[in-house]
Coordinates of C-alpha atoms and ligand atoms in Angstrom, one line a residue:
X1 CA 107.0 103.0 118.3
X2 CA 108.5 100.0 118.5
X3 CA 110.0 98.1 115.9
X4 CA 108.0 94.6 116.8
X5 CA 104.7 96.6 117.0
X6 CA 105.2 98.6 113.5
X7 CA 106.1 94.6 112.7
X8 CA 103.3 93.6 114.0
X9 CA 100.7 96.4 112.4
X10 CA 102.8 95.6 109.0
X11 CA 101.3 92.2 108.9
X12 CA 98.0 93.1 109.8
X13 CA 97.7 95.8 107.8
X14 CA 99.0 93.2 105.2
X15 CA 96.1 91.1 106.0
X16 CA 94.0 93.8 105.8
X17 CA 95.0 94.7 102.5
X18 CA 94.5 91.2 101.2
X19 CA 90.8 91.1 102.3
X20 CA 90.5 94.7 100.3
X21 CA 90.6 96.5 103.5
X22 CA 93.3 99.2 103.2
X23 CA 91.6 101.9 101.6
X24 CA 90.0 102.3 105.1
X25 CA 93.3 101.5 107.1
X26 CA 96.7 102.7 107.3
X27 CA 99.9 101.9 105.8
X28 CA 103.0 101.6 107.2
X29 CA 105.8 102.8 105.4
X30 CA 108.8 100.8 106.3
X31 CA 111.1 102.1 103.3
X32 CA 110.9 105.8 104.6
X33 CA 114.0 106.5 107.4
X34 CA 113.2 108.7 110.4
X35 CA 113.0 108.4 114.5
X36 CA 109.5 108.8 115.9
X37 CA 109.7 111.6 118.5
X38 CA 106.6 112.2 120.5
X39 CA 104.8 114.7 122.6
X40 CA 104.9 115.4 125.9
X41 CA 102.1 117.4 126.4
X42 CA 98.0 116.9 126.1
X43 CA 97.5 117.5 122.5
X44 CA 94.1 119.2 121.3
X45 CA 91.1 117.5 119.6
X46 CA 91.8 116.8 115.9
X47 CA 89.3 118.9 113.5
X48 CA 88.6 121.6 115.8
X49 CA 90.9 124.3 115.2
X50 CA 90.0 127.0 112.0
X51 CA 92.6 126.6 108.7
X52 CA 95.1 129.8 109.4
X53 CA 96.0 130.9 106.1
X54 CA 99.5 133.0 106.4
X55 CA 99.7 136.9 105.5
X56 CA 100.5 138.0 102.3
X57 CA 103.8 140.3 102.8
X58 CA 103.1 143.3 101.1
X59 CA 106.4 144.9 99.2
X60 CA 107.9 148.0 101.1
X61 CA 108.9 149.6 97.4
X62 CA 107.8 149.2 94.0
X63 CA 109.4 150.8 90.9
X64 CA 109.2 150.0 87.4
X65 CA 111.1 147.0 87.3
X66 CA 111.1 145.7 90.8
X67 CA 109.2 145.2 93.8
X68 CA 110.9 145.1 97.2
X69 CA 110.5 143.2 100.0
X70 CA 111.5 143.3 103.8
X71 CA 111.9 140.1 106.3
X72 CA 113.2 139.7 110.1
X73 CA 113.9 136.5 110.9
X74 CA 113.2 136.7 115.1
X75 CA 112.0 134.6 117.8
X76 CA 108.6 134.7 119.0
X77 CA 106.2 133.0 120.9
X78 CA 103.3 132.1 119.1
X79 CA 100.5 129.7 119.7
X80 CA 100.5 126.6 117.7
X81 CA 98.5 124.3 119.7
X82 CA 95.4 126.2 121.4
X83 CA 96.2 127.4 124.8
X84 CA 99.6 127.0 124.5
X85 CA 103.2 128.8 123.8
X86 CA 105.4 127.9 121.7
X87 CA 108.4 129.8 120.8
X88 CA 109.4 129.2 117.0
X89 CA 112.2 131.4 114.7
X90 CA 110.1 132.7 112.2
X91 CA 110.0 135.1 109.2
X92 CA 108.5 138.2 110.4
X93 CA 108.1 135.5 113.3
X94 CA 105.3 133.8 112.1
X95 CA 105.1 129.9 111.5
X96 CA 105.4 129.6 108.2
X97 CA 106.7 132.9 107.2
X98 CA 104.5 135.6 105.3
X99 CA 103.7 134.2 101.7
X100 CA 105.4 136.3 99.3
X101 CA 103.3 136.9 95.7
X102 CA 105.5 138.1 93.1
X103 CA 104.4 138.4 89.1
X104 CA 106.6 136.3 86.7
X105 CA 109.0 138.5 84.5
X106 CA 109.1 141.3 87.2
X107 CA 112.4 141.4 89.9
X108 CA 111.6 140.9 93.8
X109 CA 114.5 141.8 96.0
X110 CA 113.8 140.3 99.6
X111 CA 116.0 141.7 102.1
X112 CA 116.5 139.6 105.1
X113 CA 117.6 140.7 108.5
X114 CA 118.5 138.4 111.0
X115 CA 117.5 139.2 114.5
X116 CA 118.3 135.6 115.5
X117 CA 121.0 134.2 117.4
X118 CA 122.7 132.1 114.9
X119 CA 123.4 132.3 111.5
X120 CA 121.0 132.1 108.8
X121 CA 120.7 131.4 104.8
X122 CA 117.9 131.7 102.7
X123 CA 116.7 129.6 99.8
X124 CA 114.2 130.1 97.4
X125 CA 113.0 126.4 96.7
X126 CA 112.4 126.4 93.1
X127 CA 113.8 129.6 92.2
X128 CA 115.6 130.5 89.0
X129 CA 117.8 132.2 90.4
X130 CA 120.9 133.8 89.7
X131 CA 123.9 131.5 92.1
X132 CA 125.1 134.6 94.7
X133 CA 121.2 134.7 95.7
X134 CA 120.6 131.1 95.6
X135 CA 121.6 130.5 99.4
X136 CA 124.5 128.4 99.2
X137 CA 125.4 126.7 102.6
X138 CA 128.3 128.7 103.6
X139 CA 126.9 132.2 102.3
X140 CA 125.8 132.8 106.2
X141 CA 123.6 136.0 107.6
X142 CA 125.4 136.3 110.9
X143 CA 123.3 138.0 113.6
X144 CA 123.0 141.3 113.0
X145 CA 123.4 141.2 109.5
X146 CA 121.0 140.8 107.0
X147 CA 121.0 140.8 103.3
X148 CA 119.5 141.2 100.1
X149 CA 118.6 138.3 97.9
X150 CA 117.7 139.4 94.1
X151 CA 115.3 137.1 92.3
X152 CA 114.8 137.6 88.9
X153 CA 111.7 135.3 88.8
X154 CA 112.2 134.6 85.0
X155 CA 110.2 131.4 85.8
X156 CA 106.6 130.1 85.0
X157 CA 103.9 130.5 87.8
X158 CA 104.3 128.1 90.5
X159 CA 104.2 127.6 94.1
X160 CA 107.8 127.7 95.5
X161 CA 108.7 128.0 99.0
X162 CA 111.5 130.1 100.8
X163 CA 113.8 128.1 103.5
X164 CA 116.5 128.1 105.9
X165 CA 119.5 126.5 104.5
X166 CA 122.6 126.7 106.7
X167 CA 125.2 124.2 106.5
X168 CA 124.7 121.9 109.1
X169 CA 121.7 124.0 110.9
X170 CA 118.6 123.2 108.2
X171 CA 117.0 120.6 109.4
X172 CA 116.6 122.4 113.2
X173 CA 116.0 125.7 111.8
X174 CA 113.2 124.7 109.8
X175 CA 111.6 122.5 112.6
X176 CA 111.7 125.5 114.2
X177 CA 109.6 127.7 112.0
X178 CA 112.0 129.3 108.8
X179 CA 109.8 128.5 106.0
X180 CA 107.3 130.5 103.8
X181 CA 105.8 130.0 100.5
X182 CA 106.9 132.3 97.7
X183 CA 103.5 132.0 94.8
X184 CA 104.2 133.0 91.1
X185 CA 101.7 134.4 88.9
X186 CA 101.7 134.9 85.3
X187 CA 98.9 135.7 82.5
X188 CA 98.7 132.3 81.3
X189 CA 97.6 130.8 85.0
X190 CA 95.6 133.8 85.6
X191 CA 93.8 133.1 82.0
X192 CA 92.3 129.7 83.2
X193 CA 89.0 129.4 84.6
X194 CA 90.3 127.7 87.6
X195 CA 88.9 128.6 91.4
X196 CA 90.0 131.8 92.6
X197 CA 90.0 134.3 95.8
X198 CA 88.8 132.2 98.9
X199 CA 89.2 128.8 96.6
X200 CA 92.4 128.6 95.9
X201 CA 93.5 127.5 99.3
X202 CA 97.7 126.7 100.4
X203 CA 98.4 123.9 102.3
X204 CA 101.9 123.6 104.5
X205 CA 101.7 120.6 106.4
X206 CA 104.8 119.9 108.6
X207 CA 105.1 117.6 111.4
X208 CA 106.4 118.6 114.8
X209 CA 106.8 117.5 118.5
X210 CA 105.8 119.5 121.5
X211 CA 107.9 119.0 125.2
X212 CA 105.7 119.6 128.4
X213 CA 106.0 123.6 128.1
X214 CA 105.1 123.9 124.4
X215 CA 108.5 124.3 123.1
X216 CA 109.3 121.8 120.2
X217 CA 110.6 119.1 121.2
X218 CA 113.8 118.1 118.5
X219 CA 116.7 115.5 119.1
X220 CA 119.4 118.1 120.6
X221 CA 122.6 118.6 118.1
X222 CA 126.2 117.8 119.7
X223 CA 127.1 120.4 121.9
X224 CA 123.9 122.3 121.4
X225 CA 121.8 122.6 124.9
X226 CA 117.9 122.1 124.1
X227 CA 114.9 119.8 124.9
X228 CA 116.8 117.1 123.9
X229 CA 115.9 113.7 122.6
X230 CA 117.5 110.6 122.8
X231 CA 118.9 108.8 120.0
X232 CA 120.4 109.3 116.8
X233 CA 118.2 111.7 114.0
X234 CA 120.6 111.3 111.3
X235 CA 117.5 109.2 110.1
X236 CA 114.9 111.9 110.0
X237 CA 112.8 113.1 112.6
X238 CA 109.2 112.2 112.7
X239 CA 106.7 114.7 114.9
X240 CA 103.6 113.2 115.8
X241 CA 101.5 116.5 115.6
X242 CA 99.9 117.3 112.4
X243 CA 100.2 121.0 111.5
X244 CA 98.9 122.8 108.5
X245 CA 99.6 126.5 107.9
X246 CA 100.6 125.8 111.3
X247 CA 97.5 125.3 113.1
X248 CA 96.8 121.2 114.2
X249 CA 94.9 119.2 112.2
X250 CA 92.8 122.2 111.4
X251 CA 89.1 122.2 109.8
X252 CA 88.1 124.4 106.9
X253 CA 84.2 125.6 106.2
X254 CA 84.5 125.0 101.9
X255 CA 81.1 125.8 100.0
X256 CA 79.7 122.8 97.6
X257 CA 82.0 123.9 94.7
X258 CA 85.6 123.5 93.0
X259 CA 88.6 124.5 95.2
X260 CA 92.2 124.5 94.1
X261 CA 94.4 123.4 96.9
X262 CA 98.2 124.0 96.4
X263 CA 99.9 121.5 98.8
X264 CA 103.1 121.2 99.7
X265 CA 104.9 118.5 101.8
X266 CA 107.2 121.0 104.1
X267 CA 107.5 117.9 106.9
X268 CA 111.6 117.3 107.5
X269 CA 111.3 113.6 106.5
X270 CA 107.7 112.6 106.6
X271 CA 106.4 111.3 103.2
X272 CA 102.3 111.7 103.0
X273 CA 100.0 110.0 100.9
X274 CA 96.6 111.8 100.8
X275 CA 93.5 110.7 100.3
X276 CA 89.9 112.0 101.4
X277 CA 87.5 110.0 103.2
X278 CA 84.7 109.8 102.5
X279 CA 86.7 109.1 99.2
X280 CA 87.1 111.7 96.7
X281 CA 88.8 113.1 93.2
X282 CA 92.0 114.8 93.6
X283 CA 92.5 116.2 90.0
X284 CA 95.7 116.9 89.7
X285 CA 96.5 120.5 87.9
X286 CA 100.0 120.9 88.9
X287 CA 103.3 120.5 89.9
X288 CA 106.6 121.7 91.5
X289 CA 107.1 123.6 88.5
X290 CA 103.5 124.7 87.6
X291 CA 100.8 123.6 85.6
X292 CA 100.7 120.4 83.8
X293 CA 100.1 120.1 80.2
X294 CA 96.4 118.4 81.5
X295 CA 95.3 117.7 84.7
X296 CA 95.7 113.7 86.1
X297 CA 93.1 112.7 88.3
X298 CA 94.2 110.6 91.1
X299 CA 92.6 108.7 94.5
X300 CA 95.6 109.4 96.1
X301 CA 98.9 111.4 96.2
X302 CA 101.9 110.4 97.4
X303 CA 104.2 113.4 98.5
X304 CA 107.8 113.3 99.4
X305 CA 109.6 116.4 101.2
X306 CA 109.5 119.4 99.7
X307 CA 107.2 118.5 96.8
X308 CA 104.0 120.6 95.5
X309 CA 101.2 119.3 94.3
X310 CA 98.4 121.7 92.3
X311 CA 95.0 119.7 93.1
X312 CA 91.4 120.4 92.6
X313 CA 88.7 119.2 94.6
X314 CA 85.3 119.2 93.7
X315 CA 83.0 119.8 97.2
X316 CA 79.7 119.6 95.2
X317 CA 80.0 115.8 94.9
X318 CA 79.3 115.7 98.8
X319 CA 75.9 116.4 100.3
X320 CA 75.8 119.5 102.2
X321 CA 76.6 118.8 105.5
X322 CA 79.5 116.3 105.0
X323 CA 82.8 115.7 106.9
X324 CA 85.4 115.2 104.6
X325 CA 88.7 114.3 106.1
X326 CA 92.4 114.6 104.2
X327 CA 93.7 111.4 105.3
X328 CA 97.0 110.5 105.7
X329 CA 97.3 107.1 104.7
X330 CA 100.9 106.4 105.3
X331 CA 100.3 107.9 109.2
X332 CA 99.8 106.0 112.0
X333 CA 97.8 107.0 115.2
X334 CA 97.4 110.9 115.3
X335 CA 99.1 111.2 112.2
X336 CA 96.8 109.5 109.8
X337 CA 95.1 112.8 108.8
X338 CA 96.2 116.1 108.8
X339 CA 93.1 118.3 108.3
X340 CA 89.0 118.5 107.4
X341 CA 87.0 119.9 105.1
X342 CA 83.2 121.1 106.5
X343 CA 81.0 121.2 103.0
X344 CA 79.3 124.2 104.3
X345 CA 76.6 125.1 102.1
X346 CA 75.6 125.0 98.0
X347 CA 77.4 127.8 96.2
X348 CA 77.2 128.9 92.4
X349 CA 80.7 127.9 91.0
X350 CA 81.6 128.9 87.4
X351 CA 85.5 127.5 87.6
X352 CA 86.2 124.7 85.8
X353 CA 89.4 122.3 85.3
X354 CA 90.3 122.6 81.0
X355 CA 91.2 119.3 79.5
X356 CA 94.7 121.3 78.3
X357 CA 96.1 123.4 80.9
X358 CA 99.5 124.3 79.6
X359 CA 102.1 123.5 76.9
X360 CA 105.1 121.5 78.3
X361 CA 107.8 121.2 75.6
X362 CA 109.3 117.8 76.1
X363 CA 113.6 118.2 76.9
X364 CA 115.1 116.1 73.5
X365 CA 117.4 114.0 75.3
X366 CA 118.6 112.3 72.0
X367 CA 122.2 113.5 72.5
X368 CA 122.4 114.2 76.2
X369 CA 125.1 113.1 78.7
X370 CA 124.3 110.7 81.4
X371 CA 125.6 111.8 84.6
X372 CA 124.5 109.5 88.1
X373 CA 124.2 110.9 91.4
X374 CA 124.6 107.9 93.6
X375 CA 122.4 108.5 97.2
X376 CA 123.2 106.1 100.3
X377 CA 124.2 105.9 103.7
X378 CA 128.1 106.9 103.9
X379 CA 130.8 108.1 107.1
X380 CA 131.0 111.6 107.7
X381 CA 134.1 112.4 109.9
X382 CA 133.5 108.6 111.2
X383 CA 130.1 109.0 112.4
X384 CA 127.4 107.2 110.6
X385 CA 126.0 109.7 107.5
X386 CA 124.5 110.5 104.5
X387 CA 126.7 111.1 101.3
X388 CA 126.3 111.5 97.4
X389 CA 128.6 109.7 95.1
X390 CA 130.6 108.4 98.7
X391 CA 131.6 111.8 99.2
X392 CA 129.8 113.6 102.3
X393 CA 129.0 117.8 101.1
X394 CA 132.1 119.7 101.0
X395 CA 131.5 123.6 100.3
X396 CA 134.7 123.8 97.6
X397 CA 133.9 120.3 96.2
X398 CA 132.2 120.8 93.0
X399 CA 131.1 117.3 91.7
X400 CA 130.6 118.1 87.9
X401 CA 130.5 121.3 85.4
X402 CA 127.6 121.6 83.3
X403 CA 127.2 123.2 80.2
X404 CA 123.9 125.6 80.4
X405 CA 121.7 125.6 77.9
X406 CA 122.7 121.4 77.3
X407 CA 119.7 119.0 77.5
X408 CA 121.2 116.3 80.2
X409 CA 120.3 113.1 81.4
X410 CA 120.4 113.0 85.1
X411 CA 120.0 109.6 86.6
X412 CA 119.4 109.4 90.5
X413 CA 120.3 106.0 92.3
X414 CA 119.3 105.2 96.0
X415 CA 119.6 102.6 98.5
X416 CA 116.7 103.9 100.8
X417 CA 114.0 106.9 100.0
X418 CA 115.6 109.9 98.9
X419 CA 113.6 112.9 98.0
X420 CA 116.3 114.4 95.5
X421 CA 115.9 118.2 95.0
X422 CA 118.2 119.8 92.1
X423 CA 118.6 124.1 92.5
X424 CA 118.4 126.2 89.6
X425 CA 116.1 124.6 87.2
X426 CA 113.4 122.2 87.0
X427 CA 113.0 119.0 85.3
X428 CA 111.2 115.9 83.9
X429 CA 111.5 112.5 84.8
X430 CA 111.6 110.2 82.1
X431 CA 112.2 106.9 83.7
X432 CA 111.5 105.2 87.1
X433 CA 113.8 102.3 87.9
X434 CA 114.0 101.7 84.2
X435 CA 110.0 101.5 83.1
X436 CA 107.6 104.7 82.7
X437 CA 107.7 107.6 84.6
X438 CA 105.4 107.0 87.8
X439 CA 101.6 108.4 88.6
X440 CA 103.1 111.6 90.3
X441 CA 106.0 112.6 88.4
X442 CA 104.3 114.6 85.7
X443 CA 105.1 117.8 84.7
X444 CA 108.2 119.8 85.8
X445 CA 109.7 119.0 88.6
X446 CA 112.5 119.7 90.9
X447 CA 112.0 117.5 93.8
X448 CA 111.3 113.6 93.3
X449 CA 110.9 111.0 95.3
X450 CA 113.4 108.1 95.3
X451 CA 112.0 105.0 96.6
X452 CA 114.5 102.7 97.8
X453 CA 117.0 100.4 95.4
X454 CA 115.2 102.1 92.3
X455 CA 117.3 104.8 90.0
X456 CA 115.2 107.5 88.1
X457 CA 116.3 109.4 84.9
X458 CA 115.4 112.8 84.6
X459 CA 116.0 115.1 81.8
X460 CA 117.5 118.8 82.8
X461 CA 118.9 121.5 81.3
X462 CA 120.4 124.9 83.0
X463 CA 118.7 127.5 81.0
X464 CA 121.0 130.2 82.3
X465 CA 123.2 131.8 85.6
X466 CA 126.8 130.4 85.7
X467 CA 127.8 129.8 89.4
X468 CA 127.8 126.8 92.1
X469 CA 124.7 124.6 92.9
X470 CA 123.5 121.9 94.6
X471 CA 121.7 118.6 94.3
X472 CA 120.7 117.1 97.4
X473 CA 118.5 115.0 99.6
X474 CA 115.2 117.0 101.1
X475 CA 115.2 114.6 104.2
X476 CA 116.6 118.0 106.1
X477 CA 118.2 115.3 108.7
X478 CA 119.9 113.9 105.9
X479 CA 120.9 117.0 103.9
X480 CA 122.2 117.8 107.5
X481 CA 124.3 114.8 107.7
X482 CA 126.1 115.9 104.5
X483 CA 123.7 114.4 101.7
X484 CA 124.4 117.2 99.3
X485 CA 126.7 117.6 96.1
X486 CA 127.8 120.7 94.6
X487 CA 127.8 121.4 90.7
X488 CA 129.3 123.7 88.8
X489 CA 127.0 125.5 85.6
X490 CA 129.4 127.4 82.8
Ligands
C2O501 CU1 114.3 123.2 99.5 CU2 118.4 123.1 98.7 O1 116.4 123.2 99.2
CU502 CU1 116.0 124.4 95.8
CU503 CU1 117.8 111.1 102.2

């Protein structure tokens, strides 16, 4: 979309909003940085492909303390768009990779074998992981090599995800498929009367663009040959096809009952504003770091890249036969919708959403020191890029030494939209722009959506594991353009 058309659309929508029509129209997202990339082949009709659910990976071995997994990173040609083959780089050759389901308190060891032609790094996003297995961007596994990542899993139930974190190649390698879910379960979550089984569905949302021959269309990197798209991609890449669990705008047949939808925004740069159409309630029960203290009811949910929202939707609120579209109110054209649910039949439902879900200890910040992290544009080797506290990422440059066990306040400052993520431990948002936290900030978070020219305060405490870790922007193109900073825990 050209700038002028964008401006026009914004004007028209502003008028619609004034007339009270905003609920059924689209809204552009002016502060979101990103370059739209269009597909060059005919796109499938929306809401025709059934929603796939990624396979759960079985351990190859178990002993009294540990489950052992093996994953091969390999190229594969898979059918994402009906009748079209796309080469992906996938964990086990799939897009997304297989889902790991592990148990809180039980160790998991995942051996990754790199059968690709370039180096890789694996990071478990949301994992409470010793530094040696956290996937520092320079801890590369070479082609033909392998590495066993060890996860103590001393953390509560939550939906984590694992993905590539290779220095300078994270965005393009995740784009091509190197990401998957990792769900941690525990007794507390199991004991709640929430929807289970077929009514507990992960939704991994990505946006992609495709070339004429079905290949992913991604702006080529300097010195790389590929399906080049002119222009700079350091703003972020926005695709025109929404894939859920790897399928374009899929459809899921549901019963008239409650469903638990565990949503991950795995887009590189796209913020999503999810809402049901016809309107319906999205009851949030969990965030990045697991269950909330109490449910939060939303009419729409705004998700920055890498955020997770654990939502319950009661489809019995709709008559049987209803077609319920999950809209993206920040999208335009094809990206204004994510998927569709078809309410197929009446059913029994013994699930409910209890008024109390979990106990969350608020971190005590009375004696906390305040650390500032500024996320802005900046020069990287004389080229336009992104920096933290004025400096591009350097693997050996430590921005802070943080004592284990102490609560600190981290104040994130932004120039534009930056989804800020911290490795090792989750945090609690305590303020936004000098005010109360926003409607999407509840619970334990590991990624927070910074809006333009705003500061967000979070209370954070690293409980254990001394070593070097990252705080960075999760707009993947910003991240690769060096918007990362390292700190050391001690
Ligand atoms: Cu999901 Cu360091 O990232
Ligand atoms: Cu992470
Ligand atoms: Cu950013």
